[in-house]
PDB file of C-alpha atoms in Angstrom:
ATOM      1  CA  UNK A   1     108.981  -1.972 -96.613  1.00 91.00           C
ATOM      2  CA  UNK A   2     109.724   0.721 -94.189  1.00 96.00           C
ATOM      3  CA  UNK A   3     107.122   3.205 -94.140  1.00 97.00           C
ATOM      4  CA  UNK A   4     107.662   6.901 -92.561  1.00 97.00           C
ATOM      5  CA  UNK A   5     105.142   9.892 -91.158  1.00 97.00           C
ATOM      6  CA  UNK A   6     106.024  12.945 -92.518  1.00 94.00           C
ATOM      7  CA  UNK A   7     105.599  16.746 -91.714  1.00 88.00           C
ATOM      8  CA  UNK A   8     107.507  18.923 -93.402  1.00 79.00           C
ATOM      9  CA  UNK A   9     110.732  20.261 -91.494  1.00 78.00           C
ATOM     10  CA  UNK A  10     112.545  18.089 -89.455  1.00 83.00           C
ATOM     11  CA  UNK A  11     111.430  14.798 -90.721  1.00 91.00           C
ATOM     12  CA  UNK A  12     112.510  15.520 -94.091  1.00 92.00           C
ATOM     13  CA  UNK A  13     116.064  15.896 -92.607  1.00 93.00           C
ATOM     14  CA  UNK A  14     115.973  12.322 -90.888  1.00 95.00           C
ATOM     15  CA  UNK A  15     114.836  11.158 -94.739  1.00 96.00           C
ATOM     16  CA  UNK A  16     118.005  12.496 -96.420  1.00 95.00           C
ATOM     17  CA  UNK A  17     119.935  10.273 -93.997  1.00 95.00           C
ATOM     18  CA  UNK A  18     117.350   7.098 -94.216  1.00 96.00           C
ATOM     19  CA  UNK A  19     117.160   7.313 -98.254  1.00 95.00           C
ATOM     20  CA  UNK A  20     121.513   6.700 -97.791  1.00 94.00           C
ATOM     21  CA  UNK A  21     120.760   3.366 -96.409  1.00 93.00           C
ATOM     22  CA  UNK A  22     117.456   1.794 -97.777  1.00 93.00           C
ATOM     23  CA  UNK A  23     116.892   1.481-101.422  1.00 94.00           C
ATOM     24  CA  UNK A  24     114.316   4.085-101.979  1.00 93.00           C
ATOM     25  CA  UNK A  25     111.542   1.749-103.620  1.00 94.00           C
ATOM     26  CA  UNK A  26     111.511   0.204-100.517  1.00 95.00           C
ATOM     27  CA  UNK A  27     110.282   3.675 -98.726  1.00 97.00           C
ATOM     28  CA  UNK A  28     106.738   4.749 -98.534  1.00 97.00           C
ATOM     29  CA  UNK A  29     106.479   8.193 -96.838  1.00 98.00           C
ATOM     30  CA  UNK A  30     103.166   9.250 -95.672  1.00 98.00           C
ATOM     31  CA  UNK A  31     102.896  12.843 -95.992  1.00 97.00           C
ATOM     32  CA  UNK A  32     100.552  15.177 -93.687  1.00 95.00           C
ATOM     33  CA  UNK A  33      97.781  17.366 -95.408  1.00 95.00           C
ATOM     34  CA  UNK A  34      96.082  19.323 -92.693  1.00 91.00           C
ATOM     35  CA  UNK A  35      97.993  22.675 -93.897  1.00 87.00           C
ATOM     36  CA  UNK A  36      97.362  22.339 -97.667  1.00 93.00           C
ATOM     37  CA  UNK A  37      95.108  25.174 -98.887  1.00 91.00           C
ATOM     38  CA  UNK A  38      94.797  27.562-101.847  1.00 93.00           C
ATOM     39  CA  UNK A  39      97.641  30.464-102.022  1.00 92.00           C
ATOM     40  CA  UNK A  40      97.368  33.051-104.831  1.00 92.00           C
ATOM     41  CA  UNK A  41      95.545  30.620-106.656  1.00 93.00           C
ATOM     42  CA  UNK A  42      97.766  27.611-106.434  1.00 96.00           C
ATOM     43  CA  UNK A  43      97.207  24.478-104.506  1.00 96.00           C
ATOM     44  CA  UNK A  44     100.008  24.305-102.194  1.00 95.00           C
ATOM     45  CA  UNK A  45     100.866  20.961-100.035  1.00 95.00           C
ATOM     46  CA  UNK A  46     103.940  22.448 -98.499  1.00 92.00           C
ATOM     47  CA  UNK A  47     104.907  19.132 -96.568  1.00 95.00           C
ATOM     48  CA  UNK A  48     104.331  16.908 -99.573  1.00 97.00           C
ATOM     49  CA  UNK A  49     106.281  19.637-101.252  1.00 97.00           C
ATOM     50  CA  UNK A  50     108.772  19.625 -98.961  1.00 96.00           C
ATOM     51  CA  UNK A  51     109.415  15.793 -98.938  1.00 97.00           C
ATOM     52  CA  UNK A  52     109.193  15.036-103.283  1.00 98.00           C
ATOM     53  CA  UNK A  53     111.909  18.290-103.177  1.00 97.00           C
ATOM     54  CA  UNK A  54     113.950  16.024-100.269  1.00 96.00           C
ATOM     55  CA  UNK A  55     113.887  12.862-101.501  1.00 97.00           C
ATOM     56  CA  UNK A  56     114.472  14.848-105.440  1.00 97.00           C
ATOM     57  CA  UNK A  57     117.647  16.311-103.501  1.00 96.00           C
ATOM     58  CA  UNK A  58     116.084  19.930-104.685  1.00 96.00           C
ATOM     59  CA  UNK A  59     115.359  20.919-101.290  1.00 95.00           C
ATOM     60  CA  UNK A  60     116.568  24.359 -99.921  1.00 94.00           C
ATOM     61  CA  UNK A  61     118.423  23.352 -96.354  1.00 91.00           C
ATOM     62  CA  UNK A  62     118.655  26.751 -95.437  1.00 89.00           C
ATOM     63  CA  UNK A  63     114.932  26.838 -94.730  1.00 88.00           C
ATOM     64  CA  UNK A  64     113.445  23.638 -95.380  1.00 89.00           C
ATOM     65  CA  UNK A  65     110.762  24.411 -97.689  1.00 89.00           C
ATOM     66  CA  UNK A  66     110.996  25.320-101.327  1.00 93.00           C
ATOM     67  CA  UNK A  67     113.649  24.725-104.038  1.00 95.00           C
ATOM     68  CA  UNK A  68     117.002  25.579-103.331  1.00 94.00           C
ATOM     69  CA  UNK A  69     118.856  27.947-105.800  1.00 93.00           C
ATOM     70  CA  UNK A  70     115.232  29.790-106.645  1.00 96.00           C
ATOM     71  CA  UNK A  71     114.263  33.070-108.116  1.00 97.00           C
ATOM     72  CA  UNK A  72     111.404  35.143-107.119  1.00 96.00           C
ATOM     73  CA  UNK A  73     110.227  37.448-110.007  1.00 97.00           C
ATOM     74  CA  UNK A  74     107.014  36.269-110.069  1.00 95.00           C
ATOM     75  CA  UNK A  75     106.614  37.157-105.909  1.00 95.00           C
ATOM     76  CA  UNK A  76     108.366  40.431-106.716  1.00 94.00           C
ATOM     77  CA  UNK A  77     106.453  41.611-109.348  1.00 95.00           C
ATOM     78  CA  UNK A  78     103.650  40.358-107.706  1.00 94.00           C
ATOM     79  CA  UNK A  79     104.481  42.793-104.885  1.00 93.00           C
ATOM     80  CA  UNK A  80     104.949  45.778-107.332  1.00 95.00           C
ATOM     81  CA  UNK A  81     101.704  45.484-108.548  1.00 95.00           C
ATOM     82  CA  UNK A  82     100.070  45.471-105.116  1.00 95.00           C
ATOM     83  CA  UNK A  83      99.053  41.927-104.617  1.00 93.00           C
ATOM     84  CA  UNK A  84     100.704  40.105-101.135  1.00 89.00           C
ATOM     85  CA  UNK A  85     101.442  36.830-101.036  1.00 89.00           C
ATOM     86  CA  UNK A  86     100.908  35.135 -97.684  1.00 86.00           C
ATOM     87  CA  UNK A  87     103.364  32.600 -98.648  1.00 88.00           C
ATOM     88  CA  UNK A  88     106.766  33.899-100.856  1.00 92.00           C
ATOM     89  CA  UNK A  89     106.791  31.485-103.638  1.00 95.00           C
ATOM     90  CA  UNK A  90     109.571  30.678-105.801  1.00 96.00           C
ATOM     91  CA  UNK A  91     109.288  30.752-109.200  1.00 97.00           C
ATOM     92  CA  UNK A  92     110.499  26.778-109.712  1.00 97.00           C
ATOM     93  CA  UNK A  93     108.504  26.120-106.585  1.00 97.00           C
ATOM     94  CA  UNK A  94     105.449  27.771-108.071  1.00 97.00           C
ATOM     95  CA  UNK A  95     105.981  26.029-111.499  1.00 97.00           C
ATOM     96  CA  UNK A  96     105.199  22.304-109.003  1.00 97.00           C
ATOM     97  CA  UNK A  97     102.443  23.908-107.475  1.00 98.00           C
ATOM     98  CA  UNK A  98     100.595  25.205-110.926  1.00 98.00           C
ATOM     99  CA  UNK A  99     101.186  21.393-112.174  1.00 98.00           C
ATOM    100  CA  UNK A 100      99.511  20.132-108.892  1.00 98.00           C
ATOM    101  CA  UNK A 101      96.361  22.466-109.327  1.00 98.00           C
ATOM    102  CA  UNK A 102      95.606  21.626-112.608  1.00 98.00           C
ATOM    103  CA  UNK A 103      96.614  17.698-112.396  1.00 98.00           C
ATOM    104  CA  UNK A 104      93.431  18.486-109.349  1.00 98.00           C
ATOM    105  CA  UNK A 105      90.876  18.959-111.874  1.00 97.00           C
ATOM    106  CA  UNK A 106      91.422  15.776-113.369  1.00 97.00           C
ATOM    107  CA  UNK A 107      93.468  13.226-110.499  1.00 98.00           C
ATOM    108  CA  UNK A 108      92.775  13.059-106.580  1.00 98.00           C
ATOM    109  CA  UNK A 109      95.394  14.000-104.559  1.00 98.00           C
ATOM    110  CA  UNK A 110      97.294  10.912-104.321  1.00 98.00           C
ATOM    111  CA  UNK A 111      97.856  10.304-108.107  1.00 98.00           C
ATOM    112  CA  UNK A 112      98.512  14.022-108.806  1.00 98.00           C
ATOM    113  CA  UNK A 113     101.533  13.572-106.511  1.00 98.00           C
ATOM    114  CA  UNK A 114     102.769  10.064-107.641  1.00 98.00           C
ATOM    115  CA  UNK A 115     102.737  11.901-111.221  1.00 98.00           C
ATOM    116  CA  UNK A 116     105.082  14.392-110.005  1.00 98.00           C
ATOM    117  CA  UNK A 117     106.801  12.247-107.968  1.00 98.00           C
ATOM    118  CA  UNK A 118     107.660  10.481-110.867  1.00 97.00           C
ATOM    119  CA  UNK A 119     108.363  13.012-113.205  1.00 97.00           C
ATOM    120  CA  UNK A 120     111.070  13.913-110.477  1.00 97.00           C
ATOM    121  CA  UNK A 121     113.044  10.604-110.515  1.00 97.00           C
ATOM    122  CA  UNK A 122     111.670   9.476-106.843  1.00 97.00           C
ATOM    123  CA  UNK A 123     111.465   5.720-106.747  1.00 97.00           C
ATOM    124  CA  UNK A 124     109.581   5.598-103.157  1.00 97.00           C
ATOM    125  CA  UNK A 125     106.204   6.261-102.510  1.00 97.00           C
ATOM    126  CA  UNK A 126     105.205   9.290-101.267  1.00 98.00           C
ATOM    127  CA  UNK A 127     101.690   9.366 -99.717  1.00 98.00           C
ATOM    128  CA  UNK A 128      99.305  12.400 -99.039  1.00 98.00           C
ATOM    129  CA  UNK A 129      97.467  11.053 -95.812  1.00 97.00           C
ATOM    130  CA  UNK A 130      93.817  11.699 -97.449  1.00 97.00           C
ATOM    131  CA  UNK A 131      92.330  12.685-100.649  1.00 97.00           C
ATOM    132  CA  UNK A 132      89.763  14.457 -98.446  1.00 95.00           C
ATOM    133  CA  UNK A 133      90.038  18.726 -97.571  1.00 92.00           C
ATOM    134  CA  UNK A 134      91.735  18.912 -94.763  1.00 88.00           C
ATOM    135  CA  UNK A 135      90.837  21.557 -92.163  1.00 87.00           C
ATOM    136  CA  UNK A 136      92.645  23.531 -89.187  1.00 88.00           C
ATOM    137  CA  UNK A 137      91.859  26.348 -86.670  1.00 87.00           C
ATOM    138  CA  UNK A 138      94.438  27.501 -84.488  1.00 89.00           C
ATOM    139  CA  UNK A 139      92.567  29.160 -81.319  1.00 90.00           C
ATOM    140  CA  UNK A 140      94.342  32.247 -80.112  1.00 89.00           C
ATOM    141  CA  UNK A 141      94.109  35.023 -77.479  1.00 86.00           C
ATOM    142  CA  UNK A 142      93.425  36.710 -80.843  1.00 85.00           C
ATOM    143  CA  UNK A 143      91.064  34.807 -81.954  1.00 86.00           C
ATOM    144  CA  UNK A 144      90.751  31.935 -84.579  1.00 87.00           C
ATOM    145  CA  UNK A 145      93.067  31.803 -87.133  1.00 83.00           C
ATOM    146  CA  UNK A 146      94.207  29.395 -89.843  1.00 84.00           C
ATOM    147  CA  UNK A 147      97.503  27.961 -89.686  1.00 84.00           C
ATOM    148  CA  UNK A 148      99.315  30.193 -91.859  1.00 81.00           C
ATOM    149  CA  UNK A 149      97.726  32.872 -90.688  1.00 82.00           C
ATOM    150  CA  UNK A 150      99.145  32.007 -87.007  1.00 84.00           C
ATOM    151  CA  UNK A 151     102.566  30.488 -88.274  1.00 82.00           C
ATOM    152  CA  UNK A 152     103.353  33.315 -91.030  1.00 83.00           C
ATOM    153  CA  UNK A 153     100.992  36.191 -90.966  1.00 82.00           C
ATOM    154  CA  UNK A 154     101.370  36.219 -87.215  1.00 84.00           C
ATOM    155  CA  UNK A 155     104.692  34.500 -86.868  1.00 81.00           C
ATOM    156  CA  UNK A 156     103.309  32.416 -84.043  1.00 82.00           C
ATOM    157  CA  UNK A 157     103.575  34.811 -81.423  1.00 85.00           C
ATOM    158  CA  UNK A 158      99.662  34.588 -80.226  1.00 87.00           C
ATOM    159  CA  UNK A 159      98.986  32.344 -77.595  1.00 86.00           C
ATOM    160  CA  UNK A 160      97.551  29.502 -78.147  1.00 89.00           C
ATOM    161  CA  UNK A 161      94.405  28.395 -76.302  1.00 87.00           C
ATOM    162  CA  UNK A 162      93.203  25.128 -78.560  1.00 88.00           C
ATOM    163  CA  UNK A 163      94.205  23.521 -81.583  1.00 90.00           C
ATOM    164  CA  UNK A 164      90.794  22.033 -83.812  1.00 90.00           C
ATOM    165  CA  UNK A 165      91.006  19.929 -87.011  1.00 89.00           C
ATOM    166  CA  UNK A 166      88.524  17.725 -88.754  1.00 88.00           C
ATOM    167  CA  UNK A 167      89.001  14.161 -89.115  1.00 88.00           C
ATOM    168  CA  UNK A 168      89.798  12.343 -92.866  1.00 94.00           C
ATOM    169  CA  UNK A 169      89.984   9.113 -94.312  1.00 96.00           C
ATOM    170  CA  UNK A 170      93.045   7.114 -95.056  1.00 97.00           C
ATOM    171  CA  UNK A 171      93.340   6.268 -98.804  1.00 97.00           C
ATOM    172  CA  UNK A 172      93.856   2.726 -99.702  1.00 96.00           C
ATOM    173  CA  UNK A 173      97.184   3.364-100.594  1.00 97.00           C
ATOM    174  CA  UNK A 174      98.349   4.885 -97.423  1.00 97.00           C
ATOM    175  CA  UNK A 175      96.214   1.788 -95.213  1.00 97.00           C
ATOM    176  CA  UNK A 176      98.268  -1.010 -97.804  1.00 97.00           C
ATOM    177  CA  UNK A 177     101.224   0.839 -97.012  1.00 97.00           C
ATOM    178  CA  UNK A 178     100.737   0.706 -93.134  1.00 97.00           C
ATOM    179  CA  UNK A 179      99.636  -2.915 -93.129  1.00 97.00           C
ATOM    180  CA  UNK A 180     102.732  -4.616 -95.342  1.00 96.00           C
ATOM    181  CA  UNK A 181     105.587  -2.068 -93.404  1.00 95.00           C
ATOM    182  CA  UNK A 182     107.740  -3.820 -91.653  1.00 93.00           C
ATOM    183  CA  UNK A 183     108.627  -0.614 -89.335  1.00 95.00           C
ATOM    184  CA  UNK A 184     107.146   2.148 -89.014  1.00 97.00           C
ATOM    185  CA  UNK A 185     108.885   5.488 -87.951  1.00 97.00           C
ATOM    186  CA  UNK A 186     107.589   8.237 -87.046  1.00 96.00           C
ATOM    187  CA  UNK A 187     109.755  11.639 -87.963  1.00 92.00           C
ATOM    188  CA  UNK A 188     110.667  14.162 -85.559  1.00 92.00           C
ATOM    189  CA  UNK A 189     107.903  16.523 -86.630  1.00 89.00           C
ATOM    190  CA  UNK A 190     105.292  18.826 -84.967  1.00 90.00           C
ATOM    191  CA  UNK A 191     103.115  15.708 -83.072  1.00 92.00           C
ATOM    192  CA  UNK A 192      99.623  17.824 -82.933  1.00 91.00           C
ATOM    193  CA  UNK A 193      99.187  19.402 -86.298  1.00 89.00           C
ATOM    194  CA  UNK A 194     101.642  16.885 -88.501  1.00 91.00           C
ATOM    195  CA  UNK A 195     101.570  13.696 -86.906  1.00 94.00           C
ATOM    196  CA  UNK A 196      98.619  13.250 -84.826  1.00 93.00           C
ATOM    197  CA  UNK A 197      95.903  13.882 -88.045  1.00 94.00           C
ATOM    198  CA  UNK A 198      97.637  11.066 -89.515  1.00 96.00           C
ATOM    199  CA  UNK A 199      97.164   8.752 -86.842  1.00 95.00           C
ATOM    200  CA  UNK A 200      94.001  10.150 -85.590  1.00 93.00           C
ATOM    201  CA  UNK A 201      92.199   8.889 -89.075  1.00 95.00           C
ATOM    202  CA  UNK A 202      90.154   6.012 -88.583  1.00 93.00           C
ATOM    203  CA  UNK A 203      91.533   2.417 -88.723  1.00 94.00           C
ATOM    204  CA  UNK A 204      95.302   4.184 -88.251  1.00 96.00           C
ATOM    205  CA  UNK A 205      95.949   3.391 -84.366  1.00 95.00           C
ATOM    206  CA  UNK A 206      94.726  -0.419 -84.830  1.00 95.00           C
ATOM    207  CA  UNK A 207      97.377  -1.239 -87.210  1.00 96.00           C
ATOM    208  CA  UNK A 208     100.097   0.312 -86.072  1.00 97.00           C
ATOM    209  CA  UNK A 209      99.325  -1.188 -82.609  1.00 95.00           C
ATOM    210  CA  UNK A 210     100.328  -4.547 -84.632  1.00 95.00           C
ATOM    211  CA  UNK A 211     103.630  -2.806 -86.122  1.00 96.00           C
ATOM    212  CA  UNK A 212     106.676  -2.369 -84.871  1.00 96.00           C
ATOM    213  CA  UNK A 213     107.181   1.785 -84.328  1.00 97.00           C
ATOM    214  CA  UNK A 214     109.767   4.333 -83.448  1.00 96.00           C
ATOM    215  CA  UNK A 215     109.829   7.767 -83.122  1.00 95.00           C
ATOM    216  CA  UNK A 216     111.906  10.286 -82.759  1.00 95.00           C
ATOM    217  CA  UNK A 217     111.333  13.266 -80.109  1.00 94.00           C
ATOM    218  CA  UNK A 218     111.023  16.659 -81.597  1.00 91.00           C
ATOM    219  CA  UNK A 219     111.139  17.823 -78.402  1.00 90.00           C
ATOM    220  CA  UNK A 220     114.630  18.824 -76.645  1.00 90.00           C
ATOM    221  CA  UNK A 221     114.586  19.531 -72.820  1.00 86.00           C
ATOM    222  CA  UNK A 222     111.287  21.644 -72.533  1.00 77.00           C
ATOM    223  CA  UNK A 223     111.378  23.482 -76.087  1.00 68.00           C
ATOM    224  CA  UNK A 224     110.761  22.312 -79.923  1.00 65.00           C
ATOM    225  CA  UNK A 225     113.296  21.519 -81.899  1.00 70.00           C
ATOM    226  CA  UNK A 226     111.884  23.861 -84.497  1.00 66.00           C
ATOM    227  CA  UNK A 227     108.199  25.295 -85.410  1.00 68.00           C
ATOM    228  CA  UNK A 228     105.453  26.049 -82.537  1.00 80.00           C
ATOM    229  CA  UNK A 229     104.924  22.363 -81.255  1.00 81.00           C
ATOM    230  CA  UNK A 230     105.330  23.723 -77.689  1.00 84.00           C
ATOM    231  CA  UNK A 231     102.659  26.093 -78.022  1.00 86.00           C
ATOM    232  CA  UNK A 232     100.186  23.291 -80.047  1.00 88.00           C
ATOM    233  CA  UNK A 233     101.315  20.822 -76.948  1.00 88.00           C
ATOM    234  CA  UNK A 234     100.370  23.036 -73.945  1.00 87.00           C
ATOM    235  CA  UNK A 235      97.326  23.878 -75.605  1.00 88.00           C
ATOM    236  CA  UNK A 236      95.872  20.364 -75.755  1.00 87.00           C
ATOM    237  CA  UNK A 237      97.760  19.449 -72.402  1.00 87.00           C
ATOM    238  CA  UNK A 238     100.597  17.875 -72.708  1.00 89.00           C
ATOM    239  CA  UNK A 239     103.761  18.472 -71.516  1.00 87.00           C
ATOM    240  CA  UNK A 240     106.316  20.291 -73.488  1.00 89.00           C
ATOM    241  CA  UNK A 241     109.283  17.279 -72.744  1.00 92.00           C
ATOM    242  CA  UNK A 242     109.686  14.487 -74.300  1.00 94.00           C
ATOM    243  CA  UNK A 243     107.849  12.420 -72.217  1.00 94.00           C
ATOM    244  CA  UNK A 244     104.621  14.624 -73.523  1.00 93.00           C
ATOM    245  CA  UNK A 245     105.609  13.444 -76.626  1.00 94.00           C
ATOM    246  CA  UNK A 246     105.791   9.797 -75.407  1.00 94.00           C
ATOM    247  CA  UNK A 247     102.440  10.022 -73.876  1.00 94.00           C
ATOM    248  CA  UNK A 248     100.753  11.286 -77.236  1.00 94.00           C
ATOM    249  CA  UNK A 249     101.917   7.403 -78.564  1.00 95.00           C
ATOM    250  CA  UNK A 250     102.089   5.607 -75.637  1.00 93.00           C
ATOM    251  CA  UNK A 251      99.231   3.348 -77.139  1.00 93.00           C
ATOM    252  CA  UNK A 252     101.633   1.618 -79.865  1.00 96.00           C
ATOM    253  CA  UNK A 253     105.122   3.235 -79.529  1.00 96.00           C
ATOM    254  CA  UNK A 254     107.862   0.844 -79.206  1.00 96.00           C
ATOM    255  CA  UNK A 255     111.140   2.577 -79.402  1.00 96.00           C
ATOM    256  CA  UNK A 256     111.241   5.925 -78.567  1.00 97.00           C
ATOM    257  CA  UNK A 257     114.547   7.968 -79.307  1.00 96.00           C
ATOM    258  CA  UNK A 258     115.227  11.129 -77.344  1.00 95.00           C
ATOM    259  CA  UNK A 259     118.042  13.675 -77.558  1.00 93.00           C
ATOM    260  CA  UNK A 260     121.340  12.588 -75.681  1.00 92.00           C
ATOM    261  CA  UNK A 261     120.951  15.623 -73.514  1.00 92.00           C
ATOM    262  CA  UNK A 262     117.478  14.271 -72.051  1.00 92.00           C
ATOM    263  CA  UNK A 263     118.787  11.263 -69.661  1.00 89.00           C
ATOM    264  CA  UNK A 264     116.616  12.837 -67.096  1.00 91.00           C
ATOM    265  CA  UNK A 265     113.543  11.970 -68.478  1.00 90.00           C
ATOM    266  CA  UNK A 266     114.560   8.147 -69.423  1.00 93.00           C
ATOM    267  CA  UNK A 267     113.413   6.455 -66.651  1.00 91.00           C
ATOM    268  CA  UNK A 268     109.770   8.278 -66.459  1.00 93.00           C
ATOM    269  CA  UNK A 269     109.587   6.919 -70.500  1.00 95.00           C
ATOM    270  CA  UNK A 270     110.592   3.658 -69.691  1.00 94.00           C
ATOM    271  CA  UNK A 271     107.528   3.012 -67.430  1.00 94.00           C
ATOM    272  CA  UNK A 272     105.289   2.917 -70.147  1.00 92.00           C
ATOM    273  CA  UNK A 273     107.252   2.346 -73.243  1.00 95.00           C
ATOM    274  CA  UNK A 274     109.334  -0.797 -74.133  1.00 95.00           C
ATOM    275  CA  UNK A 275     112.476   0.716 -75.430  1.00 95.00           C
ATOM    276  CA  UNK A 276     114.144   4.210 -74.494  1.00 95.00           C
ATOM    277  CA  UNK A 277     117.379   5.065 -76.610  1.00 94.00           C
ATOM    278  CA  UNK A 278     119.934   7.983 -75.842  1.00 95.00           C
ATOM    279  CA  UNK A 279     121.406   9.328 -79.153  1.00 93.00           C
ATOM    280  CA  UNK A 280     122.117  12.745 -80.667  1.00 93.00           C
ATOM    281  CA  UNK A 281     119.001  14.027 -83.015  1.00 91.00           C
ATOM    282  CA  UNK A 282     119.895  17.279 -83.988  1.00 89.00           C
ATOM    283  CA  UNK A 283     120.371  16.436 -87.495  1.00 89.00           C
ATOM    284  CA  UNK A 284     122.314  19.442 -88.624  1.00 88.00           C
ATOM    285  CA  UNK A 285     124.865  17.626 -90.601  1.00 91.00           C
ATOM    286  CA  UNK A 286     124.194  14.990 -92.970  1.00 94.00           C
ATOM    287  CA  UNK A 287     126.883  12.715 -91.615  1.00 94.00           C
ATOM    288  CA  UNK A 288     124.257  13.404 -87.994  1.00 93.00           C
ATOM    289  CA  UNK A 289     121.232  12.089 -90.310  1.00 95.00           C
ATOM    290  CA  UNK A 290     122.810   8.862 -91.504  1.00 95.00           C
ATOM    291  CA  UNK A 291     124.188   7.908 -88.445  1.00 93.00           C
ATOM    292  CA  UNK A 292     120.891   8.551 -86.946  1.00 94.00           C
ATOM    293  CA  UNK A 293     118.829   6.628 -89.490  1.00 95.00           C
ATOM    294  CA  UNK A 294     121.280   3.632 -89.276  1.00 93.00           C
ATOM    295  CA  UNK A 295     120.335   3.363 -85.484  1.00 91.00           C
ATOM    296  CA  UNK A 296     116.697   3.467 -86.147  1.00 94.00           C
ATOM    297  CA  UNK A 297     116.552   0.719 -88.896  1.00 91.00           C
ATOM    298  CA  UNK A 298     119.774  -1.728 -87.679  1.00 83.00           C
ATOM    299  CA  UNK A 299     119.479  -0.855 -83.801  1.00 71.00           C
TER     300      UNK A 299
END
């Protein structure tokens, strides 16, 4: 079993290449949930979204969330009538997320999502990190703000002075998965508000201190590959390179992949992590993807 941490933008591009090479029943992604709220009175997970519409190959690459080839009367009309959306659903989209709220009244999170999982022909397990609400505050010059109030409302231009989320529990599911992987990778996704909740739950550290774990930077030179990482980063004091990055997994990383561009920082890496690797992880092409996820599971 090879089990993967999930956000929801440029992991999911690393799992279109890994899903090439590994049979997918012997996947189990575990999925972030701090950003899952209610949105005109659906239940949206966007990064479990995001990663059943990947590994369904429905995902729209052009902006990594929602269903490619969409329609948006429903938003539209919406609109005419006066109502705004703070997210732009998609009509197919919106049709997953209307399942998912009322599969809620009857299922916890984790079974609503291995229903639909299923119902979409995905053989590996996907994972939300906790049945439990999961809660964020972005702390800006502008005050506090949710975080799609600061990523879409306010396109993450405040500044960022502290980033504050509660602590969950690990379901059984995503602790089984975690003890009986045989690798563990973490994706190249924001480290503060996608990865770190997942490993910040209790129990989470201790076993993957006995696993063998990579990770990929999503951190270029001194900038984010994509999303406001360097802004969450600064604000909790690390440094926006990827041996920030390093240091936020220092305590169980093992192989640490940065972007070919980086040699600079190898040598600072390699004084407190085993195994530094050079290799190219802008994964705009899907040929860039594979390649990439036969380096992380062969060497």
């Amino acid at each position: 079993m090879i089990t993967v941490l999930s956000g929801g933008t440029g992991t999911p591009k690393l799992l279109q290449g890994i899903k090439t090479i590994v049979p997918e029943e012997e996947l189990c992604i575990i999925v972030n949930t701090l950003e899952n709220n209610y949105f005109s009175g659906v239940y949206v997970s966007a990064d479990i979204d995001t990663v059943l519409y990947t590994m369904s190959d429905m995902i729209n690459e052009k902006t990594w969330y929602g269903r490619k080839d969409d329609s948006f009367y429903t938003h539209d009309e919406l609109k005419k009538l006066g109502f705004h959306e703070t997210l732009r659903l998609g009509d197919k989209d919106r049709a997953l997320k209307i399942q998912k709220t009322m599969l809620l009244q009857e299922y916890s999170l984790t079974d609503a999502v291995k229903i639909q999982k299923e119902r979409l022909g995905i053989k590996s397990s996907i994972l939300p990190m906790s049945n439990e609400e999961s809660k964020v505050s972005i702390i800006t010059d502008n005050g506090e703000m949710s975080f799609h109030e600061f990523l879409v409302t306010n396109k993450s231009e405040p500044n960022v002075k502290d980033v504050v989320y509660n602590n969950v529990t690990p379901t059984d599911e995503v602790i089984e998965c975690l003890k009986t992987s045989e690798q563990i990778i973490i994706g190249p996704s924001n480290p503060i508000t996608s990865i770190n909740p997942i490993i910040s739950m209790n129990g989470i550290r201790k076993i993957l201190r006995k696993k063998y774990v990579t990770c990929i930077s999503p951190i270029i030179g001194k900038d984010a590959v994509s999303g406001p990482a360097s802004k969450f980063m600064e604000a909790k004091g690390f440094d926006v390179t990827p041996v920030g990055v390093a240091k936020i997994y220092e305590e169980f990383l093992d192989h640490y992949i940065i972007n070919s561009s980086d040699n600079k920082y190898k040598s600072s890496i390699e004084e407190f992590i085993p195994k530094v690797s050079l290799d190219n992880i802008i994964l705009k092409k899907m040929d860039d993807r594979i390649n990439l996820a036969r380096k992380i599971i062969f060497g």
